[in-house]
Amino acid sequence: IGGRSLMPIGNTLMAKKLTSAMGSGATLPRLAKLLIACPDEAVRMNVARAMQSVTIFRDGCQQVVDQGTVKSIAQYLKGTLPDIPTTEPLSLCLLYLLQTLGAVTMYANGGMRDLFKVDFIKVLLGFLQRASKEGRLPSMAPADSVETLRQALRVLWHCGNDPQGRKETLQSEGVRIITLYLGASDPKVREAAVCALNVASLETQGKRDIFEHSQEGLAALLQSGETETPYLHETCVQLVRCASELPVFRFAFARRILAATKLLEKIYGTAALAAIGPLLQPKEELAVRQKAAEVTLHFLETQSDGDLIKVPPVCPTDDGQSSADFALEECVDILHNLVSLLHEDSANPA
């Protein structure tokens, strides 16, 4: 975000009809024709590089959209993906085009409109699925390979800010494929994957898919200590909170990170009591019940805000409400479950 505020704005503040009249020329249409029609791989690579250079400025991003260049890029990528490029020029061409799309979908008005309803998101996800098996793109340098994967995930992230983009991502099993990159070796790729899942979690189906495919990867990232960037960690926390609006995810994820009391406290605050309450039931294993009792004691003795935006909605409604009152109201049979735990011979002090 800091970088975006420093980005040169060019003539973005001028009226759109003036920028289209002053900035339009034959360059972008000709580049688009070369990208589609020219069989020479080096020419295509240089064309893509030229397009990427245009989008360094915000007004350039808008011109790429207004002059229909995004349509040509989508058409080209739809014809070449999901196959992995086999030569370095074609691989670099793909990288430059993804950087171009990443810029226009972020900074241009209507930058995503030409990527929808043309199966572009479907083929991009297909490419990511094939690339995940290889771990990297074999025809380019490791650094460029990592950047290509990051840019592909970045485009999906930006498109996911639009409801149509989220719909097409979910229809193409996007959550399952993006989840493959939560364990990528490069932190920037992991960060882009978390951001792409974060926007997918805005949809109810996205929450269901995250429950099915992403719990393990998200838990590993959140418990990785200081190895991840603060931005990734905070985004991951928000993603879990959003997905936790689905009750089945909230209970399952609380079970998965039961031993990480501080993490539970950060994500849910006092509301974690409602998520771990079912783990005190007699049907659970004794070790699980004992750990749940320890965590429950922690939250009863510690008042914690957790999510100040109140997501999920299961939270104290009164700022002055005590943790004990909240537990009695929200945790079904908590007293009965705790009393039954007292009768276990090996119950711990908690």
mmCIF file of C-alpha atoms in Angstrom:
data_model
loop_
_atom_site.group_PDB
_atom_site.id
_atom_site.type_symbol
_atom_site.label_atom_id
_atom_site.label_comp_id
_atom_site.label_asym_id
_atom_site.label_seq_id
_atom_site.Cartn_x
_atom_site.Cartn_y
_atom_site.Cartn_z
ATOM 1 C CA ILE A 1 0.000 0.000 0.000
ATOM 2 C CA GLY A 2 2.857 2.356 0.728
ATOM 3 C CA GLY A 3 4.283 1.676 -2.690
ATOM 4 C CA ARG A 4 0.966 2.367 -4.338
ATOM 5 C CA SER A 5 0.787 5.834 -2.811
ATOM 6 C CA LEU A 6 4.205 6.640 -4.271
ATOM 7 C CA MET A 7 3.370 5.354 -7.745
ATOM 8 C CA PRO A 8 3.482 8.092 -10.426
ATOM 9 C CA ILE A 9 -0.072 9.056 -11.338
ATOM 10 C CA GLY A 10 0.649 10.559 -14.778
ATOM 11 C CA ASN A 11 -2.486 12.225 -16.149
ATOM 12 C CA THR A 12 -4.883 10.075 -14.126
ATOM 13 C CA LEU A 13 -6.537 13.135 -12.601
ATOM 14 C CA MET A 14 -7.623 14.458 -16.015
ATOM 15 C CA ALA A 15 -11.073 13.756 -17.402
ATOM 16 C CA LYS A 16 -11.262 10.340 -19.061
ATOM 17 C CA LYS A 17 -12.350 11.750 -22.415
ATOM 18 C CA LEU A 18 -9.258 13.961 -22.438
ATOM 19 C CA THR A 19 -6.848 11.167 -21.538
ATOM 20 C CA SER A 20 -8.268 8.922 -24.233
ATOM 21 C CA ALA A 21 -7.898 11.678 -26.797
ATOM 22 C CA MET A 22 -4.410 12.724 -25.742
ATOM 23 C CA GLY A 23 -2.997 9.313 -24.888
ATOM 24 C CA SER A 24 -4.459 7.120 -27.637
ATOM 25 C CA GLY A 25 -2.174 6.036 -30.417
ATOM 26 C CA ALA A 26 -1.401 3.097 -32.636
ATOM 27 C CA THR A 27 1.200 1.555 -30.355
ATOM 28 C CA LEU A 28 -0.964 -0.647 -28.118
ATOM 29 C CA PRO A 29 -3.220 -1.961 -30.948
ATOM 30 C CA ARG A 30 -0.153 -2.879 -32.988
ATOM 31 C CA LEU A 31 1.472 -4.575 -30.022
ATOM 32 C CA ALA A 32 -1.717 -6.555 -29.468
ATOM 33 C CA LYS A 33 -1.722 -7.718 -33.102
ATOM 34 C CA LEU A 34 1.917 -8.779 -32.869
ATOM 35 C CA LEU A 35 1.231 -10.729 -29.680
ATOM 36 C CA ILE A 36 -1.570 -12.690 -31.305
ATOM 37 C CA ALA A 37 -0.276 -13.108 -34.851
ATOM 38 C CA CYS A 38 3.524 -13.128 -34.797
ATOM 39 C CA PRO A 39 4.987 -16.669 -34.608
ATOM 40 C CA ASP A 40 8.420 -15.475 -33.452
ATOM 41 C CA GLU A 41 8.916 -16.184 -29.751
ATOM 42 C CA ALA A 42 11.433 -13.386 -29.222
ATOM 43 C CA VAL A 43 9.016 -10.865 -30.733
ATOM 44 C CA ARG A 44 6.237 -12.023 -28.435
ATOM 45 C CA MET A 45 8.537 -11.703 -25.436
ATOM 46 C CA ASN A 46 9.504 -8.143 -26.403
ATOM 47 C CA VAL A 47 5.871 -7.233 -27.080
ATOM 48 C CA ALA A 48 4.919 -8.437 -23.606
ATOM 49 C CA ARG A 49 7.813 -6.479 -22.119
ATOM 50 C CA ALA A 50 6.630 -3.332 -23.919
ATOM 51 C CA MET A 51 3.094 -3.799 -22.572
ATOM 52 C CA GLN A 52 4.447 -4.258 -19.081
ATOM 53 C CA SER A 53 6.454 -1.045 -19.426
ATOM 54 C CA VAL A 54 3.312 0.891 -20.350
ATOM 55 C CA THR A 55 1.662 -0.135 -17.077
ATOM 56 C CA ILE A 56 4.414 1.362 -14.921
ATOM 57 C CA PHE A 57 2.213 4.481 -14.711
ATOM 58 C CA ARG A 58 -1.427 4.555 -13.677
ATOM 59 C CA ASP A 59 -2.569 6.333 -16.807
ATOM 60 C CA GLY A 60 -0.770 3.678 -18.833
ATOM 61 C CA CYS A 61 -2.760 1.004 -16.994
ATOM 62 C CA GLN A 62 -5.969 2.778 -17.945
ATOM 63 C CA GLN A 63 -4.946 3.069 -21.585
ATOM 64 C CA VAL A 64 -4.217 -0.654 -21.727
ATOM 65 C CA VAL A 65 -7.796 -1.258 -20.593
ATOM 66 C CA ASP A 66 -9.473 1.448 -22.707
ATOM 67 C CA GLN A 67 -7.773 0.385 -25.928
ATOM 68 C CA GLY A 68 -8.765 -3.263 -25.562
ATOM 69 C CA THR A 69 -5.271 -4.600 -24.939
ATOM 70 C CA VAL A 70 -6.466 -6.641 -21.951
ATOM 71 C CA LYS A 71 -8.804 -8.522 -24.293
ATOM 72 C CA SER A 72 -5.887 -9.429 -26.539
ATOM 73 C CA ILE A 73 -3.781 -10.563 -23.579
ATOM 74 C CA ALA A 74 -6.639 -12.728 -22.285
ATOM 75 C CA GLN A 75 -7.113 -14.174 -25.758
ATOM 76 C CA TYR A 76 -3.418 -15.014 -26.070
ATOM 77 C CA LEU A 77 -3.178 -16.574 -22.609
ATOM 78 C CA LYS A 78 -6.322 -18.582 -23.133
ATOM 79 C CA GLY A 79 -4.743 -20.048 -26.260
ATOM 80 C CA THR A 80 -1.412 -20.902 -24.602
ATOM 81 C CA LEU A 81 -2.376 -21.863 -21.050
ATOM 82 C CA PRO A 82 -2.669 -24.098 -19.088
ATOM 83 C CA ASP A 83 0.378 -25.628 -20.793
ATOM 84 C CA ILE A 84 3.673 -24.686 -19.173
ATOM 85 C CA PRO A 85 5.934 -22.714 -21.571
ATOM 86 C CA THR A 86 8.781 -24.818 -22.902
ATOM 87 C CA THR A 87 11.203 -22.074 -23.927
ATOM 88 C CA GLU A 88 12.688 -19.102 -22.102
ATOM 89 C CA PRO A 89 11.219 -16.420 -24.441
ATOM 90 C CA LEU A 90 7.698 -17.801 -24.025
ATOM 91 C CA SER A 91 8.186 -18.139 -20.278
ATOM 92 C CA LEU A 92 9.321 -14.526 -19.984
ATOM 93 C CA CYS A 93 6.436 -13.493 -22.235
ATOM 94 C CA LEU A 94 4.055 -15.116 -19.761
ATOM 95 C CA LEU A 95 5.766 -13.360 -16.848
ATOM 96 C CA TYR A 96 5.527 -9.903 -18.455
ATOM 97 C CA LEU A 97 1.880 -10.416 -19.419
ATOM 98 C CA LEU A 98 0.973 -11.490 -15.881
ATOM 99 C CA GLN A 99 2.763 -8.427 -14.509
ATOM 100 C CA THR A 100 0.751 -6.302 -16.935
ATOM 101 C CA LEU A 101 -2.521 -7.854 -15.799
ATOM 102 C CA GLY A 102 -1.490 -7.531 -12.166
ATOM 103 C CA ALA A 103 -1.012 -3.792 -12.655
ATOM 104 C CA VAL A 104 -4.206 -3.078 -14.611
ATOM 105 C CA THR A 105 -6.418 -5.136 -12.292
ATOM 106 C CA MET A 106 -5.053 -3.148 -9.358
ATOM 107 C CA TYR A 107 -4.864 0.404 -10.707
ATOM 108 C CA ALA A 108 -7.140 0.775 -13.750
ATOM 109 C CA ASN A 109 -10.850 1.467 -13.710
ATOM 110 C CA GLY A 110 -12.583 -1.623 -15.088
ATOM 111 C CA GLY A 111 -9.284 -3.464 -15.310
ATOM 112 C CA MET A 112 -10.900 -6.839 -14.606
ATOM 113 C CA ARG A 113 -13.919 -6.645 -16.875
ATOM 114 C CA ASP A 114 -12.254 -8.205 -19.940
ATOM 115 C CA LEU A 115 -10.945 -11.170 -17.934
ATOM 116 C CA PHE A 116 -14.390 -12.406 -16.909
ATOM 117 C CA LYS A 117 -16.675 -14.821 -18.779
ATOM 118 C CA VAL A 118 -13.907 -15.863 -21.191
ATOM 119 C CA ASP A 119 -12.548 -18.826 -19.171
ATOM 120 C CA PHE A 120 -9.361 -16.890 -18.427
ATOM 121 C CA ILE A 121 -9.476 -17.644 -14.695
ATOM 122 C CA LYS A 122 -10.090 -21.315 -15.450
ATOM 123 C CA VAL A 123 -6.991 -21.680 -17.653
ATOM 124 C CA LEU A 124 -4.867 -19.642 -15.224
ATOM 125 C CA LEU A 125 -5.828 -22.003 -12.409
ATOM 126 C CA GLY A 126 -5.070 -24.939 -14.685
ATOM 127 C CA PHE A 127 -1.595 -23.522 -15.247
ATOM 128 C CA LEU A 128 -1.037 -23.124 -11.506
ATOM 129 C CA GLN A 129 -2.122 -26.699 -10.896
ATOM 130 C CA ARG A 130 0.368 -28.030 -13.447
ATOM 131 C CA ALA A 131 3.139 -25.740 -12.210
ATOM 132 C CA SER A 132 2.624 -26.885 -8.611
ATOM 133 C CA LYS A 133 3.595 -30.422 -9.601
ATOM 134 C CA GLU A 134 6.879 -29.204 -11.054
ATOM 135 C CA GLY A 135 7.627 -26.784 -8.231
ATOM 136 C CA ARG A 136 9.055 -24.293 -10.725
ATOM 137 C CA LEU A 137 8.990 -23.461 -14.435
ATOM 138 C CA PRO A 138 11.840 -25.457 -15.993
ATOM 139 C CA SER A 139 12.569 -23.099 -18.887
ATOM 140 C CA MET A 140 13.472 -19.996 -16.870
ATOM 141 C CA ALA A 141 15.675 -18.863 -14.008
ATOM 142 C CA PRO A 142 14.493 -19.791 -10.499
ATOM 143 C CA ALA A 143 13.860 -16.153 -9.535
ATOM 144 C CA ASP A 144 11.751 -15.542 -12.656
ATOM 145 C CA SER A 145 9.898 -18.796 -12.073
ATOM 146 C CA VAL A 146 8.947 -17.734 -8.555
ATOM 147 C CA GLU A 147 7.865 -14.309 -9.799
ATOM 148 C CA THR A 148 5.671 -15.877 -12.494
ATOM 149 C CA LEU A 149 3.825 -17.989 -9.946
ATOM 150 C CA ARG A 150 3.468 -15.007 -7.615
ATOM 151 C CA GLN A 151 2.062 -12.826 -10.378
ATOM 152 C CA ALA A 152 -0.444 -15.516 -11.381
ATOM 153 C CA LEU A 153 -1.693 -15.715 -7.795
ATOM 154 C CA ARG A 154 -1.706 -11.917 -7.611
ATOM 155 C CA VAL A 155 -4.001 -11.698 -10.642
ATOM 156 C CA LEU A 156 -6.375 -14.197 -9.006
ATOM 157 C CA TRP A 157 -6.272 -12.131 -5.814
ATOM 158 C CA HIS A 158 -7.187 -8.935 -7.648
ATOM 159 C CA CYS A 159 -9.919 -10.641 -9.684
ATOM 160 C CA GLY A 160 -11.320 -12.044 -6.433
ATOM 161 C CA ASN A 161 -12.132 -8.536 -5.299
ATOM 162 C CA ASP A 162 -15.008 -8.675 -7.798
ATOM 163 C CA PRO A 163 -17.967 -11.031 -7.139
ATOM 164 C CA GLN A 164 -17.771 -12.385 -10.691
ATOM 165 C CA GLY A 165 -14.090 -13.172 -10.237
ATOM 166 C CA ARG A 166 -14.791 -15.039 -6.998
ATOM 167 C CA LYS A 167 -17.575 -16.983 -8.668
ATOM 168 C CA GLU A 168 -15.373 -18.122 -11.544
ATOM 169 C CA THR A 169 -12.516 -18.984 -9.170
ATOM 170 C CA LEU A 170 -14.741 -21.171 -7.023
ATOM 171 C CA GLN A 171 -16.334 -22.853 -10.038
ATOM 172 C CA SER A 172 -12.853 -23.917 -11.204
ATOM 173 C CA GLU A 173 -11.809 -25.404 -7.838
ATOM 174 C CA GLY A 174 -9.679 -22.359 -7.191
ATOM 175 C CA VAL A 175 -9.420 -22.830 -3.429
ATOM 176 C CA ARG A 176 -8.060 -26.353 -3.797
ATOM 177 C CA ILE A 177 -5.450 -25.262 -6.345
ATOM 178 C CA ILE A 178 -4.388 -22.089 -4.524
ATOM 179 C CA THR A 179 -4.026 -24.065 -1.298
ATOM 180 C CA LEU A 180 -1.218 -26.028 -2.952
ATOM 181 C CA TYR A 181 0.895 -22.863 -2.720
ATOM 182 C CA LEU A 182 0.486 -22.328 1.030
ATOM 183 C CA GLY A 183 3.491 -24.571 1.414
ATOM 184 C CA ALA A 184 5.592 -22.989 -1.340
ATOM 185 C CA SER A 185 9.262 -22.434 -0.615
ATOM 186 C CA ASP A 186 9.175 -18.713 -1.401
ATOM 187 C CA PRO A 187 7.475 -16.427 1.172
ATOM 188 C CA LYS A 188 6.131 -14.064 -1.512
ATOM 189 C CA VAL A 189 4.311 -16.935 -3.198
ATOM 190 C CA ARG A 190 2.835 -18.026 0.133
ATOM 191 C CA GLU A 191 1.755 -14.458 0.804
ATOM 192 C CA ALA A 192 0.017 -14.156 -2.578
ATOM 193 C CA ALA A 193 -1.738 -17.485 -2.006
ATOM 194 C CA VAL A 194 -3.075 -16.325 1.372
ATOM 195 C CA CYS A 195 -4.337 -13.084 -0.197
ATOM 196 C CA ALA A 196 -6.097 -15.003 -2.977
ATOM 197 C CA LEU A 197 -7.770 -17.293 -0.436
ATOM 198 C CA ASN A 198 -8.721 -14.294 1.685
ATOM 199 C CA VAL A 199 -10.936 -12.841 -1.035
ATOM 200 C CA ALA A 200 -12.353 -16.291 -1.848
ATOM 201 C CA SER A 201 -13.455 -16.598 1.781
ATOM 202 C CA LEU A 202 -15.937 -13.754 1.253
ATOM 203 C CA GLU A 203 -18.258 -16.252 -0.450
ATOM 204 C CA THR A 204 -20.101 -18.938 1.503
ATOM 205 C CA GLN A 205 -18.904 -21.582 -0.937
ATOM 206 C CA GLY A 206 -15.395 -20.224 -0.503
ATOM 207 C CA LYS A 207 -15.641 -20.813 3.248
ATOM 208 C CA ARG A 208 -16.791 -24.392 2.605
ATOM 209 C CA ASP A 209 -13.900 -25.014 0.222
ATOM 210 C CA ILE A 210 -11.405 -23.541 2.691
ATOM 211 C CA PHE A 211 -12.829 -25.826 5.385
ATOM 212 C CA GLU A 212 -12.314 -28.804 3.082
ATOM 213 C CA HIS A 213 -8.889 -28.009 1.643
ATOM 214 C CA SER A 214 -7.010 -25.273 3.530
ATOM 215 C CA GLN A 215 -7.140 -25.913 7.274
ATOM 216 C CA GLU A 216 -3.808 -27.700 7.519
ATOM 217 C CA GLY A 217 -1.916 -25.148 5.441
ATOM 218 C CA LEU A 218 -3.367 -22.158 7.271
ATOM 219 C CA ALA A 219 -2.657 -23.656 10.677
ATOM 220 C CA ALA A 220 0.943 -24.362 9.669
ATOM 221 C CA LEU A 221 1.454 -20.778 8.506
ATOM 222 C CA LEU A 222 -0.038 -19.293 11.661
ATOM 223 C CA GLN A 223 2.106 -21.494 13.891
ATOM 224 C CA SER A 224 5.333 -20.934 11.964
ATOM 225 C CA GLY A 225 6.522 -18.237 14.360
ATOM 226 C CA GLU A 226 8.525 -15.348 12.953
ATOM 227 C CA THR A 227 9.441 -17.083 9.700
ATOM 228 C CA GLU A 228 6.526 -15.382 7.905
ATOM 229 C CA THR A 229 6.069 -11.684 7.230
ATOM 230 C CA PRO A 230 3.764 -9.685 9.540
ATOM 231 C CA TYR A 231 1.541 -8.928 6.532
ATOM 232 C CA LEU A 232 1.080 -12.622 5.746
ATOM 233 C CA HIS A 233 0.373 -13.434 9.386
ATOM 234 C CA GLU A 234 -2.244 -10.687 9.801
ATOM 235 C CA THR A 235 -3.903 -11.529 6.485
ATOM 236 C CA CYS A 236 -4.012 -15.170 7.492
ATOM 237 C CA VAL A 237 -5.665 -14.233 10.791
ATOM 238 C CA GLN A 238 -8.318 -12.222 8.937
ATOM 239 C CA LEU A 239 -8.829 -15.119 6.527
ATOM 240 C CA VAL A 240 -9.441 -17.533 9.397
ATOM 241 C CA ARG A 241 -11.832 -15.103 11.051
ATOM 242 C CA CYS A 242 -13.781 -14.704 7.830
ATOM 243 C CA ALA A 243 -13.939 -18.455 7.201
ATOM 244 C CA SER A 244 -14.981 -18.906 10.842
ATOM 245 C CA GLU A 245 -18.331 -17.345 9.999
ATOM 246 C CA LEU A 246 -19.015 -20.920 8.898
ATOM 247 C CA PRO A 247 -19.571 -22.718 12.239
ATOM 248 C CA VAL A 248 -18.144 -26.040 11.073
ATOM 249 C CA PHE A 249 -14.868 -24.348 10.137
ATOM 250 C CA ARG A 250 -14.714 -22.468 13.452
ATOM 251 C CA PHE A 251 -15.062 -25.643 15.513
ATOM 252 C CA ALA A 252 -12.694 -27.657 13.312
ATOM 253 C CA PHE A 253 -9.994 -24.987 13.256
ATOM 254 C CA ALA A 254 -10.204 -24.419 17.011
ATOM 255 C CA ARG A 255 -9.681 -28.147 17.470
ATOM 256 C CA ARG A 256 -6.659 -28.075 15.155
ATOM 257 C CA ILE A 257 -4.898 -25.238 17.018
ATOM 258 C CA LEU A 258 -6.106 -26.177 20.497
ATOM 259 C CA ALA A 259 -2.560 -26.370 21.835
ATOM 260 C CA ALA A 260 -1.755 -22.838 20.603
ATOM 261 C CA THR A 261 -3.564 -20.827 23.261
ATOM 262 C CA LYS A 262 -2.050 -17.483 22.267
ATOM 263 C CA LEU A 263 -3.083 -18.017 18.673
ATOM 264 C CA LEU A 264 -6.635 -18.856 19.713
ATOM 265 C CA GLU A 265 -6.650 -15.709 21.814
ATOM 266 C CA LYS A 266 -5.469 -13.552 18.916
ATOM 267 C CA ILE A 267 -7.979 -14.949 16.424
ATOM 268 C CA TYR A 268 -11.109 -15.263 18.554
ATOM 269 C CA GLY A 269 -10.440 -13.634 21.899
ATOM 270 C CA THR A 270 -12.899 -14.586 24.622
ATOM 271 C CA ALA A 271 -15.175 -15.975 21.898
ATOM 272 C CA ALA A 272 -12.741 -18.909 21.657
ATOM 273 C CA LEU A 273 -14.645 -20.368 24.610
ATOM 274 C CA ALA A 274 -17.601 -21.072 22.335
ATOM 275 C CA ALA A 275 -15.362 -22.733 19.750
ATOM 276 C CA ILE A 276 -13.572 -25.062 22.184
ATOM 277 C CA GLY A 277 -16.612 -25.759 24.376
ATOM 278 C CA PRO A 278 -17.643 -28.898 22.408
ATOM 279 C CA LEU A 279 -14.187 -30.380 23.043
ATOM 280 C CA LEU A 280 -15.097 -30.767 26.728
ATOM 281 C CA GLN A 281 -17.858 -33.272 25.959
ATOM 282 C CA PRO A 282 -17.481 -36.817 27.347
ATOM 283 C CA LYS A 283 -17.404 -38.311 23.837
ATOM 284 C CA GLU A 284 -14.016 -36.694 23.208
ATOM 285 C CA GLU A 285 -10.723 -38.354 24.102
ATOM 286 C CA LEU A 286 -9.525 -37.644 27.622
ATOM 287 C CA ALA A 287 -6.336 -35.896 26.451
ATOM 288 C CA VAL A 288 -8.395 -33.543 24.286
ATOM 289 C CA ARG A 289 -10.787 -32.782 27.128
ATOM 290 C CA GLN A 290 -7.904 -32.080 29.491
ATOM 291 C CA LYS A 291 -6.272 -29.667 27.052
ATOM 292 C CA ALA A 292 -9.616 -27.996 26.381
ATOM 293 C CA ALA A 293 -10.045 -27.532 30.146
ATOM 294 C CA GLU A 294 -6.624 -25.866 30.381
ATOM 295 C CA VAL A 295 -7.476 -23.499 27.531
ATOM 296 C CA THR A 296 -10.902 -22.781 29.020
ATOM 297 C CA LEU A 297 -9.285 -21.855 32.335
ATOM 298 C CA HIS A 298 -6.963 -19.455 30.519
ATOM 299 C CA PHE A 299 -9.852 -17.607 28.883
ATOM 300 C CA LEU A 300 -11.901 -17.553 32.066
ATOM 301 C CA GLU A 301 -9.019 -15.855 33.857
ATOM 302 C CA THR A 302 -8.080 -13.563 30.937
ATOM 303 C CA GLN A 303 -10.404 -11.094 29.245
ATOM 304 C CA SER A 304 -9.398 -10.804 25.584
ATOM 305 C CA ASP A 305 -10.897 -8.756 22.758
ATOM 306 C CA GLY A 306 -9.714 -10.929 19.884
ATOM 307 C CA ASP A 307 -11.448 -9.701 16.749
ATOM 308 C CA LEU A 308 -12.574 -6.109 17.316
ATOM 309 C CA ILE A 309 -14.695 -6.270 14.150
ATOM 310 C CA LYS A 310 -16.646 -9.072 15.812
ATOM 311 C CA VAL A 311 -16.171 -11.798 13.229
ATOM 312 C CA PRO A 312 -17.417 -14.410 13.786
ATOM 313 C CA PRO A 313 -20.554 -12.934 15.374
ATOM 314 C CA VAL A 314 -20.298 -15.280 18.379
ATOM 315 C CA CYS A 315 -18.810 -12.817 20.844
ATOM 316 C CA PRO A 316 -19.691 -10.922 24.018
ATOM 317 C CA THR A 317 -22.426 -8.447 23.168
ATOM 318 C CA ASP A 318 -21.752 -6.345 26.220
ATOM 319 C CA ASP A 319 -18.277 -4.876 26.607
ATOM 320 C CA GLY A 320 -18.611 -5.268 30.351
ATOM 321 C CA GLN A 321 -19.594 -8.938 30.204
ATOM 322 C CA SER A 322 -17.250 -11.264 32.063
ATOM 323 C CA SER A 323 -15.681 -14.327 30.491
ATOM 324 C CA ALA A 324 -17.589 -16.580 32.893
ATOM 325 C CA ASP A 325 -20.948 -15.055 31.923
ATOM 326 C CA PHE A 326 -20.079 -15.451 28.264
ATOM 327 C CA ALA A 327 -19.156 -19.106 28.789
ATOM 328 C CA LEU A 328 -22.437 -19.825 30.572
ATOM 329 C CA GLU A 329 -24.424 -18.186 27.785
ATOM 330 C CA GLU A 330 -22.596 -19.523 24.731
ATOM 331 C CA CYS A 331 -21.019 -22.860 25.745
ATOM 332 C CA VAL A 332 -23.709 -25.531 25.886
ATOM 333 C CA ASP A 333 -23.443 -27.818 28.954
ATOM 334 C CA ILE A 334 -20.024 -26.432 29.922
ATOM 335 C CA LEU A 335 -20.683 -26.943 33.648
ATOM 336 C CA HIS A 336 -21.912 -30.517 33.146
ATOM 337 C CA ASN A 337 -18.908 -31.328 30.991
ATOM 338 C CA LEU A 338 -16.452 -29.872 33.496
ATOM 339 C CA VAL A 339 -18.087 -31.715 36.382
ATOM 340 C CA SER A 340 -17.951 -34.998 34.457
ATOM 341 C CA LEU A 341 -14.259 -34.378 33.814
ATOM 342 C CA LEU A 342 -13.659 -34.173 37.566
ATOM 343 C CA HIS A 343 -14.656 -37.842 37.906
ATOM 344 C CA GLU A 344 -11.887 -38.979 35.558
ATOM 345 C CA ASP A 345 -9.061 -40.598 37.523
ATOM 346 C CA SER A 346 -6.331 -39.049 35.375
ATOM 347 C CA ALA A 347 -7.828 -35.579 35.072
ATOM 348 C CA ASN A 348 -5.238 -32.847 35.342
ATOM 349 C CA PRO A 349 -5.391 -29.914 37.818
ATOM 350 C CA ALA A 350 -7.183 -27.620 35.316
#
